[in-house]
Tab-separated table of C-alpha atoms in Angstrom:
chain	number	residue	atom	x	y	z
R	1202	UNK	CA	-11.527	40.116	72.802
R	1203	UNK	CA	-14.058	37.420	73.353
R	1204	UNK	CA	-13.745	34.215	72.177
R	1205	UNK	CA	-16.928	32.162	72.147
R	1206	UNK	CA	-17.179	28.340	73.249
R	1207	UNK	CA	-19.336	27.997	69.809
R	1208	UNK	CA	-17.093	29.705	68.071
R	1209	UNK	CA	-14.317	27.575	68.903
R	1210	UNK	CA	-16.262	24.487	68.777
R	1211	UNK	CA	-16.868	25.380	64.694
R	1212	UNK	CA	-13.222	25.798	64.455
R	1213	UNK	CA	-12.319	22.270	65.525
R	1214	UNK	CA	-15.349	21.040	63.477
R	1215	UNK	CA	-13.910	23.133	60.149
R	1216	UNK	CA	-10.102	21.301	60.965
R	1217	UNK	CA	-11.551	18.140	61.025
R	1218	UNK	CA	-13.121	18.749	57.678
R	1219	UNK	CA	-10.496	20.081	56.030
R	1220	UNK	CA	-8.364	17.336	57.761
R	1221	UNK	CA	-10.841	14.615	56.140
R	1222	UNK	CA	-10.702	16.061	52.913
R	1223	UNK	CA	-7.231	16.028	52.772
R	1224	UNK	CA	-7.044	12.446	53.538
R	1225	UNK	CA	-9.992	11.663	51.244
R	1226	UNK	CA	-7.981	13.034	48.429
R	1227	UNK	CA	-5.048	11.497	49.269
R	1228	UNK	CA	-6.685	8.158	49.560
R	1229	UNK	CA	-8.226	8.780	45.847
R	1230	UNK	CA	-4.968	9.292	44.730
R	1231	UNK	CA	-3.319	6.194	46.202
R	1232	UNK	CA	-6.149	4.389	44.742
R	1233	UNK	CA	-6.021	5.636	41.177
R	1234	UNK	CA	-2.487	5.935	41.104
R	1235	UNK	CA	-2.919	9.238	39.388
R	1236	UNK	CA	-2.015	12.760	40.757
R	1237	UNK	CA	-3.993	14.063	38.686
R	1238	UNK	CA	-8.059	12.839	38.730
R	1239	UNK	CA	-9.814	16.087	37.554
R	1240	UNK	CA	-8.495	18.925	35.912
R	1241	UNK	CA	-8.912	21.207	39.657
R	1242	UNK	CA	-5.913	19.153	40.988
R	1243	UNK	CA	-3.390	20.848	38.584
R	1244	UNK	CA	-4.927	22.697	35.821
R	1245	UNK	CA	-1.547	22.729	33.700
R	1246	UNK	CA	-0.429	19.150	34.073
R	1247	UNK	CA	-4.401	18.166	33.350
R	1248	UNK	CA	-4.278	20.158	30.197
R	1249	UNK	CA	-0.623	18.314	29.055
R	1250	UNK	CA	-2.081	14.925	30.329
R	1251	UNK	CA	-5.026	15.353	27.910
R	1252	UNK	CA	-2.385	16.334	24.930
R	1253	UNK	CA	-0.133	13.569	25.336
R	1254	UNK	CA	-3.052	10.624	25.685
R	1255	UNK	CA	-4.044	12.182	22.384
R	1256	UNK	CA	-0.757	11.681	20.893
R	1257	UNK	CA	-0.618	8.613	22.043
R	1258	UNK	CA	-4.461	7.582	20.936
R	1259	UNK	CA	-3.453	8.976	17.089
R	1260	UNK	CA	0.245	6.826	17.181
R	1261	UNK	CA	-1.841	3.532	18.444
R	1262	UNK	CA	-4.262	4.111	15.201
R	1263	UNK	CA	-0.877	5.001	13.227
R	1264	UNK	CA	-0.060	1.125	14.410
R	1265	UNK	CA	-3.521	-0.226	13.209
R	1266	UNK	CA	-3.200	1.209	10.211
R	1267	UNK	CA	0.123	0.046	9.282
R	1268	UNK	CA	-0.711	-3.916	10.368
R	1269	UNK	CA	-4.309	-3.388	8.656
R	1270	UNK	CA	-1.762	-2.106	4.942
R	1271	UNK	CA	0.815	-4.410	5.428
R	1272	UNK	CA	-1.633	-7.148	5.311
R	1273	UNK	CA	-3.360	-5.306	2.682
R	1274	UNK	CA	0.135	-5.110	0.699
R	1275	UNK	CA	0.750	-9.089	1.659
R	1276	UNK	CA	-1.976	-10.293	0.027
R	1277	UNK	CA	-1.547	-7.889	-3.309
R	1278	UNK	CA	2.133	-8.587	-3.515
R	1279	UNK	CA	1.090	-12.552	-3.134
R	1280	UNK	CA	-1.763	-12.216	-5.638
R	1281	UNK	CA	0.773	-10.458	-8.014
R	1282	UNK	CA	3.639	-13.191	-7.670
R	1283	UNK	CA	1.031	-16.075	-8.831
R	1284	UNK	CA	0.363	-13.684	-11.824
R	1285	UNK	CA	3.789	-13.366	-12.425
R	1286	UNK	CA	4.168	-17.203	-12.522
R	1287	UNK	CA	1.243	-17.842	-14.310
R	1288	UNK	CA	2.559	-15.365	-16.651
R	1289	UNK	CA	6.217	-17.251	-17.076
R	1290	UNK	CA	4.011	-20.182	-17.883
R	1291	UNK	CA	2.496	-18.677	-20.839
R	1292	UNK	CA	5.669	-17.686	-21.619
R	1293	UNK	CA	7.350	-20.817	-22.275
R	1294	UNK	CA	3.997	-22.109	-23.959
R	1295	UNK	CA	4.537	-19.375	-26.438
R	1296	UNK	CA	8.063	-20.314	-27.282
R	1297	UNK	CA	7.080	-23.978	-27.858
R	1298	UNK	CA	4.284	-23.234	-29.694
R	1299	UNK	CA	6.250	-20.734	-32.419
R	1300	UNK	CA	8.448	-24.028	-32.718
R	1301	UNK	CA	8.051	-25.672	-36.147
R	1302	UNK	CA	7.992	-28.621	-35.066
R	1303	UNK	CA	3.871	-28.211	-33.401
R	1304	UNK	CA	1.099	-29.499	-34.873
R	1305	UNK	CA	-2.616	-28.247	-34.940
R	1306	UNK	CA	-3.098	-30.757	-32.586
R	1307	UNK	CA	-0.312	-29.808	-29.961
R	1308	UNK	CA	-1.015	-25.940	-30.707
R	1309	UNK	CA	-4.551	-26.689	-29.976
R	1310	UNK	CA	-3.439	-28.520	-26.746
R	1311	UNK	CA	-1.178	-25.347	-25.752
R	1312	UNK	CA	-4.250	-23.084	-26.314
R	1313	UNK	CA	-6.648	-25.034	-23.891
R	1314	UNK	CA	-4.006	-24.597	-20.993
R	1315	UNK	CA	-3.360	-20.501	-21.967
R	1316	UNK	CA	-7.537	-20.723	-22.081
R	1317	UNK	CA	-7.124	-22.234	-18.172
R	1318	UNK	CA	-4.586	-19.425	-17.473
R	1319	UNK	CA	-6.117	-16.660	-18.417
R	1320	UNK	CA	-9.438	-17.711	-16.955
R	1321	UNK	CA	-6.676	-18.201	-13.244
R	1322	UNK	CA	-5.576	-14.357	-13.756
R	1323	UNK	CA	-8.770	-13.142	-14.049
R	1324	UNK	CA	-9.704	-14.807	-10.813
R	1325	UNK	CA	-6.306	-13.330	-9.098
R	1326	UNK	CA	-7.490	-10.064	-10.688
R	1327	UNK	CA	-10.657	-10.072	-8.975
R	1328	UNK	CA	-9.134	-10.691	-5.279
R	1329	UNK	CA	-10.276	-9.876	-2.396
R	1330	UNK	CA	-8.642	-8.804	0.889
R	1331	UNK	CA	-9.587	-9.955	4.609
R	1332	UNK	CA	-12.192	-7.249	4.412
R	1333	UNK	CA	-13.753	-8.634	1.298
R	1334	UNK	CA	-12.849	-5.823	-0.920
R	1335	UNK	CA	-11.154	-5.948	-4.135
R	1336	UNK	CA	-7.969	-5.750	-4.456
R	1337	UNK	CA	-7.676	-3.842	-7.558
R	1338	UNK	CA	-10.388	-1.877	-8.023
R	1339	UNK	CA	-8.628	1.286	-7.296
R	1340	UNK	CA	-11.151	3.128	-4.982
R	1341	UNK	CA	-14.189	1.235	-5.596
R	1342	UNK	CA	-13.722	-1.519	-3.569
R	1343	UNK	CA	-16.829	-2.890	-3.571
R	1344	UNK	CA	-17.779	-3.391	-6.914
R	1345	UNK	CA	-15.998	-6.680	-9.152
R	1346	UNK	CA	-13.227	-5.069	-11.243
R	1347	UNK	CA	-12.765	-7.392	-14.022
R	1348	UNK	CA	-15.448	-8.678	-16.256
R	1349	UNK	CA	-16.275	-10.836	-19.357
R	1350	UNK	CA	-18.032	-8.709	-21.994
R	1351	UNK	CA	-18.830	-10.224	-25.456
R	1352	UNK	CA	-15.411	-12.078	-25.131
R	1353	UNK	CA	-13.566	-9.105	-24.091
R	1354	UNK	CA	-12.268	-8.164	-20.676
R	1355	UNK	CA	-13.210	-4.577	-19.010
R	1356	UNK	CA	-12.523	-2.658	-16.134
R	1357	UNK	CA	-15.062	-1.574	-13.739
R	1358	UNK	CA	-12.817	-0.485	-11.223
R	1359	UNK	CA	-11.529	3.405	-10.716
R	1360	UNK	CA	-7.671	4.431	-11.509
R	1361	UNK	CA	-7.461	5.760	-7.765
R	1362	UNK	CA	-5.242	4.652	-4.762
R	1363	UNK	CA	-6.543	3.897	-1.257
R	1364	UNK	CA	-4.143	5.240	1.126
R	1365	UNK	CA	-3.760	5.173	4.937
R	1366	UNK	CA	-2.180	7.620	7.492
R	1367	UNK	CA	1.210	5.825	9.083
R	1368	UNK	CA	2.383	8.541	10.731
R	1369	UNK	CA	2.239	12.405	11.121
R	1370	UNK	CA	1.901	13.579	7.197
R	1371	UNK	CA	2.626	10.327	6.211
R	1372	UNK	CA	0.257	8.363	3.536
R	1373	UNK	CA	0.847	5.293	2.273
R	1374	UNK	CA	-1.577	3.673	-0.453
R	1375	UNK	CA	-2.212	0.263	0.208
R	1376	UNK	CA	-2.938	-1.371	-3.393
R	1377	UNK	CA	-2.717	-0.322	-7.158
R	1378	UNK	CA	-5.564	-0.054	-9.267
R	1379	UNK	CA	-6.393	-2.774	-12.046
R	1380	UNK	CA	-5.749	-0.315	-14.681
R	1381	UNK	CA	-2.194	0.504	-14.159
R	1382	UNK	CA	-1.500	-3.604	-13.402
R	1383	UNK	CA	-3.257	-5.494	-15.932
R	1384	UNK	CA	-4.583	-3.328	-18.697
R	1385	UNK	CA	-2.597	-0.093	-19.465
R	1386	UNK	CA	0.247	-2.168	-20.289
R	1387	UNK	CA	2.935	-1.129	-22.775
R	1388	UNK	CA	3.172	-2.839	-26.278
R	1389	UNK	CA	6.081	-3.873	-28.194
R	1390	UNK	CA	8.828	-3.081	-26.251
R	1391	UNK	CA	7.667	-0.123	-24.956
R	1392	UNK	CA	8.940	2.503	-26.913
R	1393	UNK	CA	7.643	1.309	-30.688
R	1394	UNK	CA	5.554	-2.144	-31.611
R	1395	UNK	CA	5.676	-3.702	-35.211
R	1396	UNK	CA	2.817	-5.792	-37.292
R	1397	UNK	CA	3.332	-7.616	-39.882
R	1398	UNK	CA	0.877	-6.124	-43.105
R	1399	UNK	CA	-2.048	-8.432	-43.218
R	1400	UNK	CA	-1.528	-9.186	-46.869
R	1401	UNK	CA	2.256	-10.601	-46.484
R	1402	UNK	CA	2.667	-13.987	-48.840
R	1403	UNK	CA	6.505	-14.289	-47.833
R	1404	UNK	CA	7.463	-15.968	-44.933
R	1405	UNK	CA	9.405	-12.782	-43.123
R	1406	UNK	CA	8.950	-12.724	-39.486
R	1407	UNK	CA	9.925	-9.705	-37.490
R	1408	UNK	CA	11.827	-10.458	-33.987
R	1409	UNK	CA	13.543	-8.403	-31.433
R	1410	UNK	CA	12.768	-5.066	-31.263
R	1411	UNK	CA	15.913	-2.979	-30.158
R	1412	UNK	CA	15.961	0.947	-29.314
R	1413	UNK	CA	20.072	2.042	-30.849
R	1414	UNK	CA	19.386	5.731	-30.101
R	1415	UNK	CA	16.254	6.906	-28.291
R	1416	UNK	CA	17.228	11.017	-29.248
R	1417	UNK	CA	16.583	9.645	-32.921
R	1418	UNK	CA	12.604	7.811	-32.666
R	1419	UNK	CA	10.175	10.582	-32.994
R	1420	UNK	CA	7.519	7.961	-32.154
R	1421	UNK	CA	6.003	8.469	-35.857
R	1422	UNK	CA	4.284	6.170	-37.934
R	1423	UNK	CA	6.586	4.162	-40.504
R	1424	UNK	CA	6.076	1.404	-43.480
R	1425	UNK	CA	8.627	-1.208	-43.940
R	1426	UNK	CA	8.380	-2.232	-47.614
R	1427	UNK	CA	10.376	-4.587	-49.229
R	1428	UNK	CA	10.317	-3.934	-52.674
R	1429	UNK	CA	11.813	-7.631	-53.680
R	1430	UNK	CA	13.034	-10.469	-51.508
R	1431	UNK	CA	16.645	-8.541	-51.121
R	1432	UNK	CA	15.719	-4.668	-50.802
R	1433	UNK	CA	13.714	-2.824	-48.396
R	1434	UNK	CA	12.212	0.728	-47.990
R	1435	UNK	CA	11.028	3.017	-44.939
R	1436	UNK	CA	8.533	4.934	-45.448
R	1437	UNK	CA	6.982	7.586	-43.250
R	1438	UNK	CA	3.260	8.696	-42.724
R	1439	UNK	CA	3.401	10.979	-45.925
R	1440	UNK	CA	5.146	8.024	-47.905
R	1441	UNK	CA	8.438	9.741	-47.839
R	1442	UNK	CA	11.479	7.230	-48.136
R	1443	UNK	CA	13.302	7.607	-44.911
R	1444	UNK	CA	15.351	4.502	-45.226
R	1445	UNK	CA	16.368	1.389	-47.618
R	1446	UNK	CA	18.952	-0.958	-47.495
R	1447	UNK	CA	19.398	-4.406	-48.628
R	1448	UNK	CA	17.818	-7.534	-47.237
R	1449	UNK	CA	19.593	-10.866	-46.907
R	1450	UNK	CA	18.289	-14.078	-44.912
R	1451	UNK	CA	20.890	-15.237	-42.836
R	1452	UNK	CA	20.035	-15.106	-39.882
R	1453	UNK	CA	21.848	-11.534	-38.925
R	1454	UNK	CA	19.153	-9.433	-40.785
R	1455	UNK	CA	18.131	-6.288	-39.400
R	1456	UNK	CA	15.499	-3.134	-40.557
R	1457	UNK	CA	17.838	-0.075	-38.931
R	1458	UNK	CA	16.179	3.409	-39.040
R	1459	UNK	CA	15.514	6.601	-37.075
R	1460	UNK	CA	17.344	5.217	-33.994
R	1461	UNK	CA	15.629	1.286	-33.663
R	1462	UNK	CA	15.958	-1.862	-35.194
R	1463	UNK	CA	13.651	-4.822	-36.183
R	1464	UNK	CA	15.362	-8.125	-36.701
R	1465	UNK	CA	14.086	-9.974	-39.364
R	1466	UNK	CA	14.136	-13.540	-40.132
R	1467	UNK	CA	12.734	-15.320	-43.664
R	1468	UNK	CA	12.048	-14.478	-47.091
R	1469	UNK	CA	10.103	-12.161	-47.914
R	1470	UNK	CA	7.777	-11.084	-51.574
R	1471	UNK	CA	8.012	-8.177	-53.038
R	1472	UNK	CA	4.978	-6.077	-51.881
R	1473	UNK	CA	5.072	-7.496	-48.287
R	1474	UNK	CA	5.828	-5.020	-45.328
R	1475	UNK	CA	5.479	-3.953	-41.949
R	1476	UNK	CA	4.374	-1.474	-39.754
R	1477	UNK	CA	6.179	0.214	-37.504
R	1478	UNK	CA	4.891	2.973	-34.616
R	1479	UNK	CA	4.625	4.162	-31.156
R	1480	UNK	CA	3.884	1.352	-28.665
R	1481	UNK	CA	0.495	2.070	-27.841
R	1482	UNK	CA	-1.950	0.330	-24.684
R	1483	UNK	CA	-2.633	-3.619	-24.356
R	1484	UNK	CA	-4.305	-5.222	-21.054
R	1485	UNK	CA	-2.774	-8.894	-20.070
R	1486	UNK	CA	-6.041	-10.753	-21.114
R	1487	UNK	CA	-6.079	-9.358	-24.624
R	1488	UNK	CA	-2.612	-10.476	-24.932
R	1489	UNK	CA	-3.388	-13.913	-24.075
R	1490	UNK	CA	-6.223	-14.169	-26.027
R	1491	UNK	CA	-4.842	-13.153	-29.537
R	1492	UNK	CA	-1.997	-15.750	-28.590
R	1493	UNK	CA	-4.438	-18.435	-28.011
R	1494	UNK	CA	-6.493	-17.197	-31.336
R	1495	UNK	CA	-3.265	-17.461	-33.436
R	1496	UNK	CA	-2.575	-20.731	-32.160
R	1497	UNK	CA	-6.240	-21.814	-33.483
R	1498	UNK	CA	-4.950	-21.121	-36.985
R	1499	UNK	CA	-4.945	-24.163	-39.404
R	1500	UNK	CA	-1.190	-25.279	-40.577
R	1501	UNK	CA	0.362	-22.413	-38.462
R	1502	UNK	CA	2.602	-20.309	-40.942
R	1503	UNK	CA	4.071	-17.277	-41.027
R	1504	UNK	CA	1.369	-15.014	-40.346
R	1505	UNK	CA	0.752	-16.847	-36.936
R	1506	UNK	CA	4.700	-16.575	-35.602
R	1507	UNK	CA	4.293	-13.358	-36.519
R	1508	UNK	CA	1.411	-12.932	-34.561
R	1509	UNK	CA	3.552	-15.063	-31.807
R	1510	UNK	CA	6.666	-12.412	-31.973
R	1511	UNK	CA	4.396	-9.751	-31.407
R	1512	UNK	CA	2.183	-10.822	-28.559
R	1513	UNK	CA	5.238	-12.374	-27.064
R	1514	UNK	CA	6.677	-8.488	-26.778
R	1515	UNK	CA	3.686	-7.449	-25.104
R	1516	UNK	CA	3.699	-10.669	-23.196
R	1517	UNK	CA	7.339	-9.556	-21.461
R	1518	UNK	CA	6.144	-5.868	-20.935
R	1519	UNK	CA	2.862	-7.670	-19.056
R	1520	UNK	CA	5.862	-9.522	-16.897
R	1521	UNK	CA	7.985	-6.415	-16.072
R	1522	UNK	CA	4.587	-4.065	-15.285
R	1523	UNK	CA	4.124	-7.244	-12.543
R	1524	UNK	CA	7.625	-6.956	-11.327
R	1525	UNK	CA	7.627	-3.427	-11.100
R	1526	UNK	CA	4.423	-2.976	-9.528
R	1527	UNK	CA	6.038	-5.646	-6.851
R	1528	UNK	CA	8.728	-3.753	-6.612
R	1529	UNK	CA	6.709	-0.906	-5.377
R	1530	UNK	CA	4.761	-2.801	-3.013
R	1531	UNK	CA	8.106	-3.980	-1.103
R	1532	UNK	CA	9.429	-0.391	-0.658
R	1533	UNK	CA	5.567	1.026	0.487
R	1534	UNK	CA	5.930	-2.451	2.796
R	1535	UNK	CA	9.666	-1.611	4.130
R	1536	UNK	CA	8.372	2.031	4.525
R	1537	UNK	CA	5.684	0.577	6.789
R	1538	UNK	CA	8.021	-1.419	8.864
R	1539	UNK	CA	10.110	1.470	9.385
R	1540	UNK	CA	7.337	4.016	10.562
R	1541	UNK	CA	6.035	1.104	12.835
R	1542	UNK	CA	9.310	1.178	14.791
R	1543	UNK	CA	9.543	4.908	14.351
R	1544	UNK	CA	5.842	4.955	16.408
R	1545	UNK	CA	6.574	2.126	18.419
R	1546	UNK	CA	9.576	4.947	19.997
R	1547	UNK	CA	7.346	8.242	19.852
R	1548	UNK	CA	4.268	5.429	21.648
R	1549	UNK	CA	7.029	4.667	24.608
R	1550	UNK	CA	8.105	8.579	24.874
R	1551	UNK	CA	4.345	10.289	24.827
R	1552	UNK	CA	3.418	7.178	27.399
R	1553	UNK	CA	6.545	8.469	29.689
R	1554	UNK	CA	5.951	12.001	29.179
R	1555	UNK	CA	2.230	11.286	30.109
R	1556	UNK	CA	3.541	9.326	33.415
R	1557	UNK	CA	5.989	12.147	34.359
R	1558	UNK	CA	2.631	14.111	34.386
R	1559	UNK	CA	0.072	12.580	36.083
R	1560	UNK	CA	0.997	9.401	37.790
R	1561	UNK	CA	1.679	9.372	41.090
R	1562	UNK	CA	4.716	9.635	43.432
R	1563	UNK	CA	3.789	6.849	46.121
R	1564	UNK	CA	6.516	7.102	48.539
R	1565	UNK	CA	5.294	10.502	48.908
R	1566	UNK	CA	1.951	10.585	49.065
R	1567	UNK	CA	2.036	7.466	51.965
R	1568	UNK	CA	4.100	10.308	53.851
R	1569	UNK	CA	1.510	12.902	52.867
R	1570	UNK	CA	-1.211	10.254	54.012
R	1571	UNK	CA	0.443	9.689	57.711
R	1572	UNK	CA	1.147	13.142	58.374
R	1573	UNK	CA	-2.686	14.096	56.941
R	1574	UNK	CA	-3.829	11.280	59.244
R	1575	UNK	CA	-1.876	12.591	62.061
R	1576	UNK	CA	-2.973	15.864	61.999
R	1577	UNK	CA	-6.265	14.815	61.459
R	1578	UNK	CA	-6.240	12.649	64.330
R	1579	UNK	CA	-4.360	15.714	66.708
R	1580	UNK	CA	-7.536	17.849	65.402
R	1581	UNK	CA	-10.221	15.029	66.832
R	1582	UNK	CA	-8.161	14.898	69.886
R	1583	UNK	CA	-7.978	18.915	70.356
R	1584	UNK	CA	-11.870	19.180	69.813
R	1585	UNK	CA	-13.116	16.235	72.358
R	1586	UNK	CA	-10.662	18.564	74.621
R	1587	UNK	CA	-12.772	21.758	74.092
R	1588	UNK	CA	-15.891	20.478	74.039
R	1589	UNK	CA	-15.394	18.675	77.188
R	1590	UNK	CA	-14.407	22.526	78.720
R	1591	UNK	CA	-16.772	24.509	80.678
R	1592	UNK	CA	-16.171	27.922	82.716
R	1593	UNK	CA	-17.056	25.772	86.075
R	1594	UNK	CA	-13.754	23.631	85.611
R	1595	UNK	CA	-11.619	26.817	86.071
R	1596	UNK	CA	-14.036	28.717	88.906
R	1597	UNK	CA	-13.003	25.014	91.139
């Protein structure tokens, strides 16, 4: 076998490549820190690597999306409390204003603050958040939910729900549309609402409105007719006596019928009544304004405390739609805070995972290095060797 000097010259020359490369690569790696720097160095692990910085890409938008709701949620809930307040405020107006004791003037007085109110809720309703959309426009965000038309207020806004991904298959919506918080509102006391007959000339005012059996309302339509100052009839929708009963005013008087009960209060003429039926929708700002309109009326009476009692029903159903809708917004909120700890774990066991993978083992790879730089060294060393050989050294 022959065994050319050129041929064993390449040989050295492809060691000491090889050797270089080595040590290049092992030098990258030092650098980086990483084991793995393309996907040739381990195919598998490079494949896993890209999965779990994924995983851990989607949980750190899972933790903007949270702080961007919660702040969201912070300024609704905040926006919603001043309502609430506001709405307390009118409360206790109302009360002193069906007091006998008001004048014109002091009702009048009463009014221009509600007028001041109302005008405050419609600015709370019309929020915006750090993004400068509105708060409660549902899903059109951009457009001014609340409006003044021909001394009514509308809704421009939409009845949707924005929501926001806070986990895997987890949505949470981040506000509540102006519908369901300020104008769908329940009237009376949520099951049935009473108004006094516009003709009345007794001074009968109806008061609390009390559910005895719910199995019993059929939410029908019903006439409460007193047919003199100390008897009453019930009437239904095809004038069909459901109900009579004596009336006495003493303070304890009640209209009892098909499972609910209107406490009266006054005398009333024979021919007044009221009617009786399912509570229907009311937004807040109509609410306040037919309070403020009845306080405009001239010597008060009985027709305006009637008013009073009935807006004043709608007034507390306005109150608990508020406290409810808070009420949501704390457990979406405490939801939040739970799936931000829950991703703050998952963000801490993908980033392990992901270092188990590709990072690099450095007490190792300085081993790797020295013996890579020893054998590269050894190869140098063997080649000056050969090429300083010629057939005349071993003819001597």
């Amino acid at each position: 076998m022959r065994i050319s000097t050129s041929w064993m010259a390449q040989q050295s020359v492809n060691s000491m490549l090889d050797g270089q490369a080595n040590l290049s690569d092992l030098q990258n790696r030092i650098n980086s820190g990483k084991r793995i720097n393309q996907p040739s160095d381990d195919p598998v692990g490079a494949a896993r690597a890209l999965e779990l910085s994924h995983m851990t890409a989607d949980v750190a938008q899972y933790q903007r999306n949270i702080t961007a709701a919660n702040a969201r949620l912070g300024l609704e809930d905040q926006a919603l409390s001043t309502s609430s307040d506001a709405l307390t405020r009118v409360r206790t107006l109302t009360l002193q204003a069906i007091n006998g004791s008001q004048t014109d003037e002091t009702r009048a007085d009463i009014a221009a603050e509600l007028t001041q109110i109302r005008t405050q809720l419609m600015g709370l309703a019309n929020g915006k958040d750090g993004n400068g959309d509105f708060l409660f426009a549902g899903n059109q965000v951009g457009a001014q939910p609340f409006a003044m038309q021909g001394g009514t207020v509308v809704y421009a806004g939409d009845d949707g729900q924005r929501m926001v991904a806070a986990g895997p298959g987890m949505q949470v919506a981040t506000g509540d549309p102006g519908s369901a918080v300020f104008m769908n509102i329940p009237a009376g006391n949520g099951t049935f609402q009473v108004s006094a007959g516009a003709g009345n000339t007794g001074t009968a005012v109806a008061g609390t409105l009390s559910v005895t059996d719910r199995t019993q309302w059929d939410n029908g339509s019903y006439t409460i007719a007193f047919t003199s100052p100390t008897a009453y009839e019930v009437g239904d929708a095809g004038n069909n006596v459901v109900s009579s009963g004596s009336y006495a005013n003493d303070g304890n008087a009640v209209v009892a019928f098909r499972g609910v009960q209107i406490a009266v209060s006054g005398t009333p003429a024979a021919g007044d009544s009221f009617s009786v039926g399912p509570s229907g929708k009311q937004d807040i700002f109509t609410t306040l304004g037919n309070i403020i309109d009845a306080l405009h009326t001239v010597g008060g009476g009985t027709a305006m405390r009637n008013t009073l009692n009935q807006q004043f029903s709608n007034l507390d159903q306005a109150i608990g739609t508020l406290t409810q809708t808070r009420a949501a917004i704390g457990g979406r909120m405490n939801a939040l805070d739970q799936q931000q700890s829950l991703n703050g774990d998952l963000s801490l066991q993908y980033q392990t995972s992901l270092s188990d993978v590709q990072d690099l083992d450095y007490y190792d790879a300085i081993s790797k290095l020295n013996l890579q730089n020893t054998a590269l060294q050894a190869a140098q060393m063997t080649y000056t060797k050969v090429q300083g050989s010629t057939l005349f050294d071993y003819l001597r």
